[in-house]
């Protein structure tokens, strides 16, 4: 193989590897969620009928965790500055015992997308697609 052919071959291999591993934003860093605490924050506390009793709700059902895992993993990084209130804090516990805290805004309205923000970087938001937002809404608001 000539030098030019080797370079093209190398470029194709690199593109294939990047395509398979993805260049996207892995908000979960490839970790599996084992427990979720959803905490009612400012906007939730002003609701006429909050989605759960008390200040927080623990999700540990495998099906619910899968819905959250899928929704968060499909979140798309947003561009620009954010201006938002806080509906929920979501505390994730991963299989390795580490924990992470996010803001999660999921309105009880059809057709909306959810907002996910890492509290460690409150200026960077992630939009959860409508389909996954609908699934989250069902388990949060018990629709």
Coordinates of C-alpha atoms in Angstrom, one line a residue, residues 46-120:
X46 CA -45.5 25.9 44.5
X47 CA -47.6 23.4 42.6
X48 CA -51.3 23.1 43.6
X49 CA -50.9 19.3 43.6
X50 CA -47.2 18.1 43.9
X51 CA -46.5 14.7 42.2
X52 CA -45.6 13.0 45.5
X53 CA -46.1 13.4 49.3
X54 CA -43.3 14.8 51.3
X55 CA -40.2 16.5 50.0
X56 CA -38.7 13.6 48.0
X57 CA -39.5 10.3 46.4
X58 CA -37.1 7.3 45.9
X59 CA -37.3 5.4 42.6
X60 CA -35.7 1.9 42.9
X61 CA -38.0 -0.1 40.7
X62 CA -36.0 -1.6 37.9
X63 CA -38.5 -0.5 35.2
X64 CA -38.5 3.1 36.5
X65 CA -34.7 3.2 36.7
X66 CA -34.5 2.0 33.0
X67 CA -36.8 4.8 32.0
X68 CA -34.6 7.4 33.8
X69 CA -31.4 5.8 32.4
X70 CA -32.7 5.9 28.8
X71 CA -34.0 9.4 29.2
X72 CA -30.8 10.8 30.6
X73 CA -28.6 8.9 28.2
X74 CA -30.6 10.4 25.2
X75 CA -30.3 13.9 26.5
X76 CA -28.8 16.3 24.0
X77 CA -26.4 19.1 24.9
X78 CA -28.0 22.5 24.5
X79 CA -26.3 25.6 23.2
X80 CA -26.4 29.1 24.6
X81 CA -27.2 30.4 28.1
X82 CA -29.9 29.0 30.3
X83 CA -32.6 30.8 32.2
X84 CA -34.6 28.4 34.3
X85 CA -36.3 27.7 37.6
X86 CA -35.8 24.5 39.4
X87 CA -38.6 22.0 39.6
X88 CA -36.7 18.9 40.9
X89 CA -33.3 17.9 42.1
X90 CA -32.5 14.4 41.0
X91 CA -29.9 12.5 43.0
X92 CA -28.5 9.5 41.1
X93 CA -26.6 6.7 42.8
X94 CA -24.5 4.6 40.4
X95 CA -23.6 0.9 40.6
X96 CA -20.0 1.9 41.8
X97 CA -21.5 3.8 44.7
X98 CA -20.8 7.3 43.4
X99 CA -23.5 9.9 43.3
X100 CA -24.4 12.8 41.2
X101 CA -26.9 15.6 41.5
X102 CA -28.9 17.2 38.6
X103 CA -31.7 19.7 38.1
X104 CA -34.6 18.0 36.3
X105 CA -37.5 20.0 35.0
X106 CA -40.4 17.9 33.8
X107 CA -43.7 19.7 33.4
X108 CA -47.0 17.8 33.7
X109 CA -47.9 18.8 30.1
X110 CA -47.9 16.7 27.0
X111 CA -45.6 17.7 24.1
X112 CA -42.9 19.3 26.2
X113 CA -39.3 18.3 26.5
X114 CA -37.5 18.0 29.9
X115 CA -34.4 20.0 31.0
X116 CA -31.5 18.3 32.7
X117 CA -28.7 20.4 34.3
X118 CA -25.7 19.1 36.1
X119 CA -25.5 21.1 39.4
X120 CA -21.7 21.1 39.1

